[in-house]
Coordinates of C-alpha atoms in Angstrom, one line a residue:
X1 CA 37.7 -33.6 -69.4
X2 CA 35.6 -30.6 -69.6
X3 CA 31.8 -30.9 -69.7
X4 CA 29.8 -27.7 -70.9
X5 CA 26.1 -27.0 -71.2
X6 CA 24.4 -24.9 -73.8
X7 CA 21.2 -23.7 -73.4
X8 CA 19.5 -21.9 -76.2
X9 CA 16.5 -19.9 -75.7
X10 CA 14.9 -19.0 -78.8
X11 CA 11.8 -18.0 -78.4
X12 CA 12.2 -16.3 -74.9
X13 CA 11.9 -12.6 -76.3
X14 CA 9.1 -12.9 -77.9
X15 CA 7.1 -14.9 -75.4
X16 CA 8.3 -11.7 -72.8
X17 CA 7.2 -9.5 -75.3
X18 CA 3.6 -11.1 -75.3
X19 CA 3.4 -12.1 -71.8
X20 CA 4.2 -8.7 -70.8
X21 CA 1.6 -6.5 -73.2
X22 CA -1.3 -9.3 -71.6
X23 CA -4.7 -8.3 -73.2
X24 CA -2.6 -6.1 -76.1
X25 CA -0.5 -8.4 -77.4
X26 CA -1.0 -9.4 -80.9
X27 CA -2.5 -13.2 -81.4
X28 CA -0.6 -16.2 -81.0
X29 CA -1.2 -17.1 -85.0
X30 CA 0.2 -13.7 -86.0
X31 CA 4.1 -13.5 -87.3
X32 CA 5.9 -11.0 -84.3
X33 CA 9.5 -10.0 -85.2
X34 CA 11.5 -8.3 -82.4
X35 CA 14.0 -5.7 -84.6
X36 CA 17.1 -3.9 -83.6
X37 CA 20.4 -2.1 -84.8
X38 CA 23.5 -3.9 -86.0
X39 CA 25.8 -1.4 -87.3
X40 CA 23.2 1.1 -89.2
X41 CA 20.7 -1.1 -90.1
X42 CA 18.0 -2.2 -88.7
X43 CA 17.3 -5.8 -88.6
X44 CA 15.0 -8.8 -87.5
X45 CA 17.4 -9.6 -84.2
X46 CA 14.5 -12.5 -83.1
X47 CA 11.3 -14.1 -84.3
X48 CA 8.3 -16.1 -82.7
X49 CA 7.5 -19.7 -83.9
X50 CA 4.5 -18.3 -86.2
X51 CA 7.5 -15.9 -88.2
X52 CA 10.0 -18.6 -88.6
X53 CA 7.1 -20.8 -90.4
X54 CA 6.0 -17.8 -92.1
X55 CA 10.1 -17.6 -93.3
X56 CA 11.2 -15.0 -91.7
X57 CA 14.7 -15.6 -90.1
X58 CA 17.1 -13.4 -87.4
X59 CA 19.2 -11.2 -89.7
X60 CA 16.9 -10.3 -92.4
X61 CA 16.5 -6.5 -92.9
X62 CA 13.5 -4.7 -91.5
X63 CA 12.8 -3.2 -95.0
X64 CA 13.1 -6.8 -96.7
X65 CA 11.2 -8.1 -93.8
X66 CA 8.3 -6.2 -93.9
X67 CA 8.3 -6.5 -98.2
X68 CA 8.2 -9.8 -98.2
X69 CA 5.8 -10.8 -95.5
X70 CA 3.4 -7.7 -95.0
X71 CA 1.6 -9.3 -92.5
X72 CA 4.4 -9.0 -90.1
X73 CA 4.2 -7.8 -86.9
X74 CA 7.4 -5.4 -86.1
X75 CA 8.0 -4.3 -82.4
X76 CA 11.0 -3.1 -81.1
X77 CA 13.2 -5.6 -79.0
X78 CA 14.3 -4.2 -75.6
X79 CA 17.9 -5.7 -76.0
X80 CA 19.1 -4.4 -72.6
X81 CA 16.2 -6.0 -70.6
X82 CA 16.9 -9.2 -72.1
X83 CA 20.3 -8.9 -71.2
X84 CA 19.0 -8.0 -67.7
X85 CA 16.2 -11.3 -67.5
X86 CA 19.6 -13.5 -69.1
X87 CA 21.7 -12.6 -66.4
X88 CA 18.9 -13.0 -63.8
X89 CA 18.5 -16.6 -64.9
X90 CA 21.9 -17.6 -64.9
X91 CA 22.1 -16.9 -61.2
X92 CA 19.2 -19.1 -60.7
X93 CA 20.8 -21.7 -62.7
X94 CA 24.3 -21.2 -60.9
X95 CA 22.1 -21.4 -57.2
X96 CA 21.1 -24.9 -58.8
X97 CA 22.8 -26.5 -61.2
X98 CA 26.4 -25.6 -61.2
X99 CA 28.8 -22.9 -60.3
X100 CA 30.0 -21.9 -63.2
X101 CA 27.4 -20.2 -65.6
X102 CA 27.6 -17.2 -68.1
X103 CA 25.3 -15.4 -70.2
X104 CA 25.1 -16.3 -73.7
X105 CA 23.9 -13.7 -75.7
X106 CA 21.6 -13.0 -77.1
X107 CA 19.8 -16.0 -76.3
X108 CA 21.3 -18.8 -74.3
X109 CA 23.2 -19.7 -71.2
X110 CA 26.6 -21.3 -70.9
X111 CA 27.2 -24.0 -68.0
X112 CA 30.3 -25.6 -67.2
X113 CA 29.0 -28.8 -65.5
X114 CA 32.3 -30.8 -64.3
X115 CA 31.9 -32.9 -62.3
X116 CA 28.4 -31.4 -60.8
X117 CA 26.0 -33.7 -63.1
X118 CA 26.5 -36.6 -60.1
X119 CA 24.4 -34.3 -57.9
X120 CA 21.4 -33.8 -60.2
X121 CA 20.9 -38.0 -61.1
X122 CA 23.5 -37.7 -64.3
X123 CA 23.5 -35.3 -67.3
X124 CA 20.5 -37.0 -69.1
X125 CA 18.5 -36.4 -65.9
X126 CA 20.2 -32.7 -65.5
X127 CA 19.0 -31.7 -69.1
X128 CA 16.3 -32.8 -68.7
X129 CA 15.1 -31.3 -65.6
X130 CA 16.5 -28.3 -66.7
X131 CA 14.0 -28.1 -69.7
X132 CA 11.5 -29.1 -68.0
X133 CA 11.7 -26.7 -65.2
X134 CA 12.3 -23.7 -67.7
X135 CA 8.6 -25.0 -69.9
X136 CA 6.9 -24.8 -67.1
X137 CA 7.8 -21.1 -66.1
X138 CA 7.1 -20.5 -70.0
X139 CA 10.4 -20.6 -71.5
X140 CA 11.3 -22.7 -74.6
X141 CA 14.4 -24.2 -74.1
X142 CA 16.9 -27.0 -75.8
X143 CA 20.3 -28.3 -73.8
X144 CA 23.1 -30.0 -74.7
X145 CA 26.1 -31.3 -73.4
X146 CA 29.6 -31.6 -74.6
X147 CA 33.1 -31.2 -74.1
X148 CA 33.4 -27.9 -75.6
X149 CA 31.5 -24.6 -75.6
X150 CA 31.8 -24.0 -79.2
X151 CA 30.3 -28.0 -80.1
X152 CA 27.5 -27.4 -77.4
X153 CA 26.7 -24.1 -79.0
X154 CA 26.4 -25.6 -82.3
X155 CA 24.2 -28.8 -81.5
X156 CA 22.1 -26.4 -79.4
X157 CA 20.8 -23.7 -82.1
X158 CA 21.7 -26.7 -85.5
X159 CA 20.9 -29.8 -83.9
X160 CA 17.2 -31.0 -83.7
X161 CA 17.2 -32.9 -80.2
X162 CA 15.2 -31.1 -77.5
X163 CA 18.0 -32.4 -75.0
X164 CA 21.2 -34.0 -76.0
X165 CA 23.9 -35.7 -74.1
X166 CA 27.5 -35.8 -76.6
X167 CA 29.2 -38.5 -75.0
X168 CA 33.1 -37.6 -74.6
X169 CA 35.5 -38.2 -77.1
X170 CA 32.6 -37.7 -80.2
X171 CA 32.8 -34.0 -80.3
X172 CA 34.1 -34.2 -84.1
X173 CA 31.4 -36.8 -85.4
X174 CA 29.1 -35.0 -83.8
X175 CA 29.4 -32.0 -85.4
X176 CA 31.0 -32.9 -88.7
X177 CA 27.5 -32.5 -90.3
X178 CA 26.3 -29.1 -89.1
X179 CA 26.3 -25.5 -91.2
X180 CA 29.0 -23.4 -90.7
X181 CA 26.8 -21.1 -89.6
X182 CA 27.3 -23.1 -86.1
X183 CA 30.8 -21.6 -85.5
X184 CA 29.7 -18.3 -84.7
X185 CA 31.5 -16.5 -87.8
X186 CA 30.7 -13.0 -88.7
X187 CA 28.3 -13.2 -91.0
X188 CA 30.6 -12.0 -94.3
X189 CA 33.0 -14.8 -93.3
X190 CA 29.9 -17.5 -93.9
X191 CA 29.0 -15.3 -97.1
X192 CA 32.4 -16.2 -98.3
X193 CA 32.4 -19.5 -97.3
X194 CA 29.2 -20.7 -99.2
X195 CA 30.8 -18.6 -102.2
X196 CA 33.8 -21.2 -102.2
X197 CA 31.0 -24.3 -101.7
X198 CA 31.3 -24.9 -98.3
X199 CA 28.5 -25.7 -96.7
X200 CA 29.3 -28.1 -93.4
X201 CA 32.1 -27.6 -90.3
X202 CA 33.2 -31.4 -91.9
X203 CA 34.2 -29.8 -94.8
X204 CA 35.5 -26.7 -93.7
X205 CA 37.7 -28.8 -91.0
X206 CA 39.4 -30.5 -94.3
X207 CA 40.4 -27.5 -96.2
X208 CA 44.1 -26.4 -95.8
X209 CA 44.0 -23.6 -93.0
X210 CA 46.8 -21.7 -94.8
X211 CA 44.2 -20.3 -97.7
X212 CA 41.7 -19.7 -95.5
X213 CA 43.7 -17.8 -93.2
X214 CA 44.9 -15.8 -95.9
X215 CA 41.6 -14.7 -97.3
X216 CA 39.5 -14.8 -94.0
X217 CA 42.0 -14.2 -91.0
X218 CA 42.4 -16.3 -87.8
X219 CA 38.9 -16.8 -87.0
X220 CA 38.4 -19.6 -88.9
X221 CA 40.9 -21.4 -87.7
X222 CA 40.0 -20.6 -83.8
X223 CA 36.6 -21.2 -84.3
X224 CA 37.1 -24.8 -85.4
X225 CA 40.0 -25.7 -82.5
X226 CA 37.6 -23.7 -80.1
X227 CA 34.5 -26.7 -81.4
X228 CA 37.5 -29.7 -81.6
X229 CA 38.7 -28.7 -78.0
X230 CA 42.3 -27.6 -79.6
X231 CA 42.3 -24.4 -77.9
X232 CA 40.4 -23.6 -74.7
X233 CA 37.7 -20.8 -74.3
X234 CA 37.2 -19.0 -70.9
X235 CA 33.6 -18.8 -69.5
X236 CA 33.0 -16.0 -67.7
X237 CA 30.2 -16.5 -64.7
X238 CA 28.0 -14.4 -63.4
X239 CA 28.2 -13.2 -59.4
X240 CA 25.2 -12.4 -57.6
X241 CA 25.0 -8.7 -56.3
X242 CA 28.3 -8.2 -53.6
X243 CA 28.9 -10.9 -52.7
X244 CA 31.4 -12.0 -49.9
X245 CA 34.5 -13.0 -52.0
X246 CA 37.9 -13.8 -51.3
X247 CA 40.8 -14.6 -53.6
X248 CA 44.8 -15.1 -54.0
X249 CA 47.0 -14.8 -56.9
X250 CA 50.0 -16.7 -56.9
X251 CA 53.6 -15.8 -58.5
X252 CA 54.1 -19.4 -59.2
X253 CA 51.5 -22.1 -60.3
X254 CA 50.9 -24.6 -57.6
X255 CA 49.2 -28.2 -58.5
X256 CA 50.0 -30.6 -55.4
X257 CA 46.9 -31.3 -53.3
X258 CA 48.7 -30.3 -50.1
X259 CA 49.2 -27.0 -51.8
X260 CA 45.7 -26.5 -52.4
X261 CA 44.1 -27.4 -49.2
X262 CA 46.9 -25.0 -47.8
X263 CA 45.7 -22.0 -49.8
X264 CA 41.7 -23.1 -49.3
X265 CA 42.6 -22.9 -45.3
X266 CA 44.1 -19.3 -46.0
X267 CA 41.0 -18.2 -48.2
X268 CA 38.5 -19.8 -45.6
X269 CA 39.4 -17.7 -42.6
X270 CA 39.2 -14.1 -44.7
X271 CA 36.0 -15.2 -45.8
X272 CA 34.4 -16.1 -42.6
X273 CA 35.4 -12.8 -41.2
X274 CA 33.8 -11.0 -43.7
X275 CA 30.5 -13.0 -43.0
X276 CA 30.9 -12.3 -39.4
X277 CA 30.9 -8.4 -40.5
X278 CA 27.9 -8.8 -41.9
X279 CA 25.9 -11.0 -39.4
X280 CA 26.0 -14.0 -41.8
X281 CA 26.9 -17.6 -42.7
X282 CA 27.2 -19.3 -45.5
X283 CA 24.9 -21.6 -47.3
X284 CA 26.8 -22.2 -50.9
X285 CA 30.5 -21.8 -51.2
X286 CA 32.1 -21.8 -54.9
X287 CA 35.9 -22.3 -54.8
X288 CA 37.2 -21.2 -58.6
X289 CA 40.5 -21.9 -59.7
X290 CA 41.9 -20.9 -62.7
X291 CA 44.5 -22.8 -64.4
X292 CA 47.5 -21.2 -66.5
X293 CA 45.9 -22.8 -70.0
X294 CA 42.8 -20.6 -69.3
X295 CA 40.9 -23.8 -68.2
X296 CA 38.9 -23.1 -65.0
X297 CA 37.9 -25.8 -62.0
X298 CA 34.8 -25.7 -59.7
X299 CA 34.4 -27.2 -56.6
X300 CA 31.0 -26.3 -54.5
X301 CA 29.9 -27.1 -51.1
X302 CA 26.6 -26.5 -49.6
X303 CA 25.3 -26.8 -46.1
X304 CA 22.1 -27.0 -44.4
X305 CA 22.4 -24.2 -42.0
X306 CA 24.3 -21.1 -42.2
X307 CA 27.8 -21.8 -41.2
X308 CA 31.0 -19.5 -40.9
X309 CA 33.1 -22.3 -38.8
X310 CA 36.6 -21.7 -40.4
X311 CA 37.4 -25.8 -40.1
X312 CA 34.5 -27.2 -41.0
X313 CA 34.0 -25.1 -44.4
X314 CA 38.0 -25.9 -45.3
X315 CA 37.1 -29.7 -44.6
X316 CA 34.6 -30.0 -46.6
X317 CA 36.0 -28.0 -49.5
X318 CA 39.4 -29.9 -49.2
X319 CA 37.0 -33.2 -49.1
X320 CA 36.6 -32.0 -52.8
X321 CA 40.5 -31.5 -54.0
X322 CA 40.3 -35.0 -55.7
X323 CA 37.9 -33.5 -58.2
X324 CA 40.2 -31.1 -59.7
X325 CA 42.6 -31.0 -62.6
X326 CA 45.1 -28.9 -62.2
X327 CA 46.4 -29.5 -65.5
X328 CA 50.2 -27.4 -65.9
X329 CA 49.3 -25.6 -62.7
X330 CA 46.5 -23.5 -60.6
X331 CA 47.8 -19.5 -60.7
X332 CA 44.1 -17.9 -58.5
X333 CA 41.8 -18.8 -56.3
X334 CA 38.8 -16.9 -55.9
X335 CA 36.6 -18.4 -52.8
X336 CA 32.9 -16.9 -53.1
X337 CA 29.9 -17.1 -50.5
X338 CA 27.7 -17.6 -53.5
X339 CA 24.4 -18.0 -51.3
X340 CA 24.8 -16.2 -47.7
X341 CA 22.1 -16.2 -44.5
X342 CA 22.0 -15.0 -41.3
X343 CA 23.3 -16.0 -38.3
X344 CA 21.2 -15.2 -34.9
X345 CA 23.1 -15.0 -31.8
X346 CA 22.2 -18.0 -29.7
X347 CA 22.9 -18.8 -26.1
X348 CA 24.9 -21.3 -25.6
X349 CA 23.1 -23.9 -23.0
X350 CA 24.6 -24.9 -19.4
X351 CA 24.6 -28.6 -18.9
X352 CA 23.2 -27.6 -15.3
X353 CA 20.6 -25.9 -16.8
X354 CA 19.3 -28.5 -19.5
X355 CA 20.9 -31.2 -21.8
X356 CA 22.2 -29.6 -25.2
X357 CA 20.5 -30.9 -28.0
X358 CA 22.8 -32.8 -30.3
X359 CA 24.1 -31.2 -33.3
X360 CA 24.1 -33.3 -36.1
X361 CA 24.4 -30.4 -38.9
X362 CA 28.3 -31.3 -39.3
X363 CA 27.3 -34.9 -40.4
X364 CA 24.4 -33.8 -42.7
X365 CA 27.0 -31.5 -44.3
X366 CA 29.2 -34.2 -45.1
X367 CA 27.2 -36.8 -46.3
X368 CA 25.0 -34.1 -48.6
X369 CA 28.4 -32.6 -49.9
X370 CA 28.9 -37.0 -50.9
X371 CA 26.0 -37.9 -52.4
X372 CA 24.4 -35.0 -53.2
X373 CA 21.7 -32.8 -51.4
X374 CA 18.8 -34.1 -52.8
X375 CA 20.1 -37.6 -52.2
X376 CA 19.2 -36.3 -48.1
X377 CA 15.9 -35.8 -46.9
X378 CA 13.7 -37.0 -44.3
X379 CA 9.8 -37.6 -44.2
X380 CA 7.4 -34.4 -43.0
X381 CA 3.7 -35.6 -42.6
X382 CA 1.1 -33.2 -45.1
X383 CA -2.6 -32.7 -44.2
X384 CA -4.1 -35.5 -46.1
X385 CA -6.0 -38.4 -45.4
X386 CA -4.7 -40.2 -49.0
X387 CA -1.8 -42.5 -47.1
X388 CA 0.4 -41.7 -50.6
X389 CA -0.3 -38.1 -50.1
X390 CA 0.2 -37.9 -46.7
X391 CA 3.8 -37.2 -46.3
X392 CA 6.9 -35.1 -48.2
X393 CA 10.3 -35.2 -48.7
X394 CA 12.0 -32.0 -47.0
X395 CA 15.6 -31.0 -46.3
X396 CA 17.4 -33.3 -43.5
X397 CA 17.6 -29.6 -41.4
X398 CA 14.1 -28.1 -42.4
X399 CA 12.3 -26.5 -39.6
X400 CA 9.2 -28.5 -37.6
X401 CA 6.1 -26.9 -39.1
X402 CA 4.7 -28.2 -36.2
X403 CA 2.3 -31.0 -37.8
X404 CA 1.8 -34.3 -36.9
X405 CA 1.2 -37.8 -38.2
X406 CA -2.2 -39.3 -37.7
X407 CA -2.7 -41.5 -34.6
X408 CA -6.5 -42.7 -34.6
X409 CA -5.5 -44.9 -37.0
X410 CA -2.1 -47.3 -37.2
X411 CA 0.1 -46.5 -40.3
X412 CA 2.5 -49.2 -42.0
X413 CA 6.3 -48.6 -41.1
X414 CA 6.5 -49.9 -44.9
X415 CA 4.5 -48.0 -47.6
X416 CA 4.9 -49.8 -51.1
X417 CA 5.9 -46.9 -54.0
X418 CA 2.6 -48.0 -55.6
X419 CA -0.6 -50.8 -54.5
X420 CA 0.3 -53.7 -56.1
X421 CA -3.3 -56.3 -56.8
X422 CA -3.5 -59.2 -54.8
X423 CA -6.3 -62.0 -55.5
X424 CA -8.1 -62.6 -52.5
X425 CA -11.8 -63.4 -51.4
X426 CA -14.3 -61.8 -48.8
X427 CA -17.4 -61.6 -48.0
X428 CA -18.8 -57.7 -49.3
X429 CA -19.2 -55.0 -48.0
X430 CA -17.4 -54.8 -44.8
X431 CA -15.4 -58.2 -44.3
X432 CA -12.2 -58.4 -44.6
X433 CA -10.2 -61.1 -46.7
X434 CA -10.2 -64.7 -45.8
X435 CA -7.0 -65.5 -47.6
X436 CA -5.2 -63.3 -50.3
X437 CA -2.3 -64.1 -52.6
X438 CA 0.6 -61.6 -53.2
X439 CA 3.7 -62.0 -55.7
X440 CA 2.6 -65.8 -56.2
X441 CA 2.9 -66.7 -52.2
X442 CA -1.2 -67.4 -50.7
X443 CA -1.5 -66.3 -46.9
X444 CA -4.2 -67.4 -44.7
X445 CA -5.5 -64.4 -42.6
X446 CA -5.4 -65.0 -39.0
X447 CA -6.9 -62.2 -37.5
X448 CA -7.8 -58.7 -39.1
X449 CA -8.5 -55.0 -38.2
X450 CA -10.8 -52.9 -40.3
X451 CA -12.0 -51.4 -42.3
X452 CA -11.4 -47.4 -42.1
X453 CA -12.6 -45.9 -44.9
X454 CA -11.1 -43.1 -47.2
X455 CA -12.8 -40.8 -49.2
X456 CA -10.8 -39.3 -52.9
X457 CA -10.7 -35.6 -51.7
X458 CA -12.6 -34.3 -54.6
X459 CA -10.3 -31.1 -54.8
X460 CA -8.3 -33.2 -56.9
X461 CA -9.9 -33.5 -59.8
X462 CA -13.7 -35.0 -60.7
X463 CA -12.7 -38.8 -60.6
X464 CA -12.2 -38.1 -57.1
X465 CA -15.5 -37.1 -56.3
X466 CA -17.0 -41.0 -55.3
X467 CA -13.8 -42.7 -55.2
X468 CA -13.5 -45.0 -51.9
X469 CA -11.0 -47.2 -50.1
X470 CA -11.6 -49.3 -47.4
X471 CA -8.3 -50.1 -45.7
X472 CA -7.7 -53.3 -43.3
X473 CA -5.1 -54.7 -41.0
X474 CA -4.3 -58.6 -41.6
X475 CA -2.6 -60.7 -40.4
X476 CA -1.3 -64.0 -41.4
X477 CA -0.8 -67.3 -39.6
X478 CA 2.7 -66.8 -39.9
X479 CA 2.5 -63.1 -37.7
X480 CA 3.3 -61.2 -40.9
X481 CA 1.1 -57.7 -41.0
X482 CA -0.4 -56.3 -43.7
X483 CA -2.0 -53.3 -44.9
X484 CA -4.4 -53.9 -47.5
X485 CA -7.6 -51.7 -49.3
X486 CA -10.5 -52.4 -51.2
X487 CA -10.6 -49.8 -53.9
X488 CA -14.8 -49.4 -54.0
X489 CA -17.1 -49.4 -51.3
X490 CA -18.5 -52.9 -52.5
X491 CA -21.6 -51.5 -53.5
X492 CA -21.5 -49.2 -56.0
X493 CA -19.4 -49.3 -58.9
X494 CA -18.7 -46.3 -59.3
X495 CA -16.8 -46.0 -56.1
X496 CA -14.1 -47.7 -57.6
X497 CA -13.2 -51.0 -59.4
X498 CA -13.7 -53.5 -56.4
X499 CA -10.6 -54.7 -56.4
X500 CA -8.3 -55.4 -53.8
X501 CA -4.6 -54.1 -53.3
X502 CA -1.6 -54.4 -51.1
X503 CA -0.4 -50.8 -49.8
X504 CA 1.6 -51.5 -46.9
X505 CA 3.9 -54.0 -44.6
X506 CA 3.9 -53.5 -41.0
X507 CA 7.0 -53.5 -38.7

């Protein structure tokens, strides 16, 4: 089963609008209406949150517009630039998210997720990273995700949840309730509609499609199996600027998996020769395949250098054949090097000169293409003296920045993902625990190591500014090392709260 994403952006072009003009643009409590040209009118095409309260809605006639609400603001909307920024962010979200994503316009993106949500923690966790990560570069954004385009469409401009996962199989209850305005009809058809009482898709889904046919054409009718999942509709992705791209067309639809890994094997080698043409590898790969129902399947790969090895990239991709439906049968391929780097020429080393380093790139590959590249990291130490702060998570293959971890003080091979309290008692300031209990078990300290004192670094934030820790080394009668702090200096209170926590467990 199919599983599409709908974002809908719809107060992007006016936020551009104001961004852009800085110092000049009209204040955040005025109504701003961006208007265009359908046809030979001239109408509102998109309105900021301050409009919409004020009443004013997309579709509404300049000269109606401006009668009604004279305080409105009226500015031209640049429909081609949005265009432009739409098409811009969908190959951010296809580098991302998934490889399948189209433009929406004028005012959403269209993602086919299948079988890519695994990668990203699950859809809930996809949605709502993806909203998150579009608010914070400014954009208002709502997602949802169902089995068709037309349902996740609808719930994204009708429905009122910020994010929304449609669990399969409840497209039609789902929607059932909506406007028909959700179905995308022309906007005579939904004059028409209302005329004749209709008001929901539930209702218009029980009418007889014969009538409706007759007086409104097909549309209705496709609109409603396009929602329900009856009929298929294509999504047609965006490509980043020329990229290297491969594909085959076949007389007769193939389906077995032994088929397909053939055909990947024949793709692969093409493609690596045109990356060798241009001094490059590839970092993404996304294998499209496009079914004889108009149904498309997506497979990616990603790896963590640049590669143009002809075996590896087919074994990986062909590590990914059990994902796809091939439904009635697969007539193209089109293989793409969605994300390309170069390749430096690199000497290969003489085992009579000095012992080649390993390369392990091969097994990062496979297990990141498994369980997902952010599923694979490894620790990179950070400039900070806060032992939480001090490290990162970076890709298994990221270069050495050339730092290193502290060594005038020992560090636990076990850091705790937050201090849990411990009761314990000690003589202040500068003693360290006699005994302490943790999780209900009391340990006597046998020997201890301490303290070394760290300061907040007061960039953070004010509360920073006097906050101390004093850090010690215990440990018990039974060998077992600890790492615990006193958050305070023990003299001053407001150096912290005096109590005492467990941070760390040494090897």
């Amino acid at each position: 089963m199919a599983r599409v994403v709908s974002l809908f952006l719809p107060l992007w072009p006016t936020d551009r609008i104001r961004k852009r003009l800085g110092a000049d643009a009209p204040a955040p409590e005025a109504p701003l209406a961006l208007v265009g040209r359908e046809g030979r009118r001239r109408v509102v095409l998109s309105v900021d949150l301050a409009a919409r309260k004020a009443g004013v809605r997309p579709g509404t006639p300049v000269a109606k517009a401006q009668a009604l609400y004279p305080d409105l603001i009226i500015m031209d909307a640049d429909q081609e630039g949005d265009r432009i920024g739409l098409e811009k962010l969908a190959l951010w979200f296809q580098q991302r998210i998934a490889p399948l994503v189209a433009v929406d316009v004028p005012d959403g993106l269209v993602l086919d997720t299948t079988g890519a949500d695994h990668l990203h923690g699950g859809e809930p966790a996809m949605l709502a990273e993806m909203v998150r990560r579009l608010r914070e570069a400014g954009i208002t954004a709502k997602a949802v995700v169902a089995d068709t385009l037309g349902a996740a469409h609808a719930l994204a401009r009708y429905g009122r949840a910020r994010a929304l996962v449609v669990s399969a199989g409840e497209t039609a209850a789902t929607i059932a309730d909506l406007p028909i305005e959700a179905l995308r009809l022309p906007d005579n058809m939904i004059e028409g509609l209302r005329a004749l009482g209709v008001a929901t898709i539930a209702s218009l889904a029980a009418m007889p499609r014969a009538p409706l046919a007759l007086r409104f054409g097909p549309d209705v009718a496709r609109r409603l199996d396009q929602a329900y999942g009856r009929i298929s509709e294509a999504i047609l992705p965006v490509r980043p600027v020329d990229p290297v791209t491969v594909s085959r067309n076949f007389a007769e639809p193939i389906g077995a998996a032994e088929t397909i890994a053939r055909y990947i094997g024949k793709l692969v080698l093409p493609l690596c020769q045109g990356l060798e043409e241009r001094g490059q590898g590839a970092r993404r790969l996304d294998l499209v395949l496009h079914r004889v129902d108009s149904r498309t399947e997506a497979i990616r790969i990603a790896t963590a250098t640049p590669v143009r090895d002809v075996k590896r990239l087919t074994r990986l991709l062909c590590e990914k054949i059990e994902t796809i439906d091939p439904g009635f049968g697969i007539e193209r391929m089109v293989l793409t090097a969605t994300l390309a780097e170069p390749i430096a020429p690199r000497q290969k080393i003489s085992s009579l000169i000095a012992e080649e380093e390993p390369d392990v790139s091969d097994l990062i590959d496979t297990l990141a293409n498994r369980v997902g590249h952010h599923s694979l990291y490894r620790f990179a130490p950070v400039e900070s003296d806060v032992p939480e702060r001090s490290f990162c998570r970076v890709p298994a293959l990221a270069p050495d920045d050339q730092k290193d971890w502290p060594h005038h003080w020992p560090r636990p091979t076990r850091l705790l993902p937050r201090p849990e309290p411990i009761e314990t008692m000690a003589v202040l300031p500068d003693h360290p625990p006699v005994f302490f209990v943790w999780r209900g078990i009391r340990r006597r300290v046998k020997c201890a190591d301490g303290p070394e004192r760290v300061f907040g670094e007061w960039w953070q934030g004010d509360a920073e500014l006097t906050t101390v820790r004093d850090y010690f080394r215990l440990e018990d009668t039974s060998g077992e090392r600890f790492w615990v702090y006193r958050s305070g200096d023990g003299e001053h209170g407001e150096t912290g709260s005096q109590g005492w926590f467990l941070h760390g467990i040494f090897g």
